Short mmCIF file of C-alpha atoms in Angstrom, two decimals:
data_model
loop_
_atom_site.label_atom_id
_atom_site.label_comp_id
_atom_site.label_asym_id
_atom_site.label_seq_id
_atom_site.Cartn_x
_atom_site.Cartn_y
_atom_site.Cartn_z
CA MET A 218 0.00 0.00 0.00
CA LYS A 219 2.87 2.38 0.82
CA LYS A 220 4.44 1.75 -2.59
CA LEU A 221 1.12 2.51 -4.30
CA VAL A 222 0.79 5.83 -2.46
CA LEU A 223 4.43 6.67 -3.17
CA ALA A 224 3.98 5.84 -6.87
CA ALA A 225 0.82 7.98 -7.04
CA ALA A 226 2.59 10.88 -5.34
CA LEU A 227 5.57 10.69 -7.72
CA THR A 228 3.26 10.44 -10.73
CA ALA A 229 1.30 13.48 -9.60
CA ALA A 230 4.51 15.46 -9.00
CA ALA A 231 5.96 14.49 -12.38
CA SER A 232 2.83 15.29 -14.35
CA THR A 233 2.72 18.91 -13.13
CA ALA A 234 6.16 19.50 -14.61
CA PHE A 235 4.76 18.95 -18.11
CA ALA A 236 1.53 20.92 -17.69
CA GLY A 237 0.68 23.42 -20.43
CA ASN A 238 1.31 23.63 -24.14
CA MET A 239 4.60 23.53 -25.90
CA GLN A 240 5.33 26.97 -27.27
CA GLU A 241 7.65 27.76 -30.09
CA PRO A 242 10.88 29.38 -28.90
CA VAL A 243 11.12 33.13 -29.29
CA MET A 244 13.89 33.93 -31.73
CA GLU A 245 15.45 37.36 -31.67
CA ALA A 246 16.31 38.99 -34.96
CA PRO A 247 19.99 38.66 -35.87
CA VAL A 248 22.09 41.77 -35.52
CA VAL A 249 23.43 42.93 -38.88
CA VAL A 250 26.58 45.03 -38.77
CA GLU A 251 27.50 46.74 -42.00
CA GLU A 252 31.19 47.31 -42.35
CA THR A 253 32.30 50.42 -44.15
CA THR A 254 35.25 49.95 -46.42
CA ALA A 255 38.12 52.19 -45.52
CA SER A 256 39.18 54.29 -48.46
CA SER A 257 42.74 53.87 -49.54
CA SER A 258 45.24 56.60 -48.84
CA ALA A 259 45.59 57.24 -52.57
CA ALA A 260 42.00 58.48 -52.79
CA GLY A 261 42.77 61.41 -50.49
CA VAL A 262 45.77 62.46 -52.58
CA TRP A 263 43.88 63.33 -55.78
CA ILE A 264 42.37 66.61 -54.54
CA PRO A 265 45.66 68.19 -53.37
CA LEU A 266 47.42 67.00 -56.55
CA THR A 267 44.69 68.55 -58.70
CA ILE A 268 44.93 71.85 -56.83
CA LEU A 269 48.74 71.78 -57.16
CA ALA A 270 48.46 71.14 -60.92
CA ILE A 271 46.06 74.11 -61.30
CA VAL A 272 48.42 76.39 -59.36
CA VAL A 273 51.42 75.24 -61.40
CA ALA A 274 49.49 75.74 -64.65
CA ALA A 275 48.44 79.24 -63.54
CA ILE A 276 52.03 80.17 -62.67
CA ALA A 277 53.32 78.76 -65.99
CA ALA A 278 50.67 80.64 -67.97
CA ASP A 279 51.49 83.89 -66.14
CA SER A 280 55.19 83.79 -67.09
#
């Protein structure tokens, strides 16, 4: 009789652990990081070289 009561108690305790519906897991949206490409050092040289060429052309035309 004691084993029957013990089995009933364990069954009742175990069944409450699985009460309710299975829900789908909540998935968070993935974080997207957009990397900016670093411009090469040569790209920053074109503007000063162009200005230098204009100044040199103006000085040569003035002579």
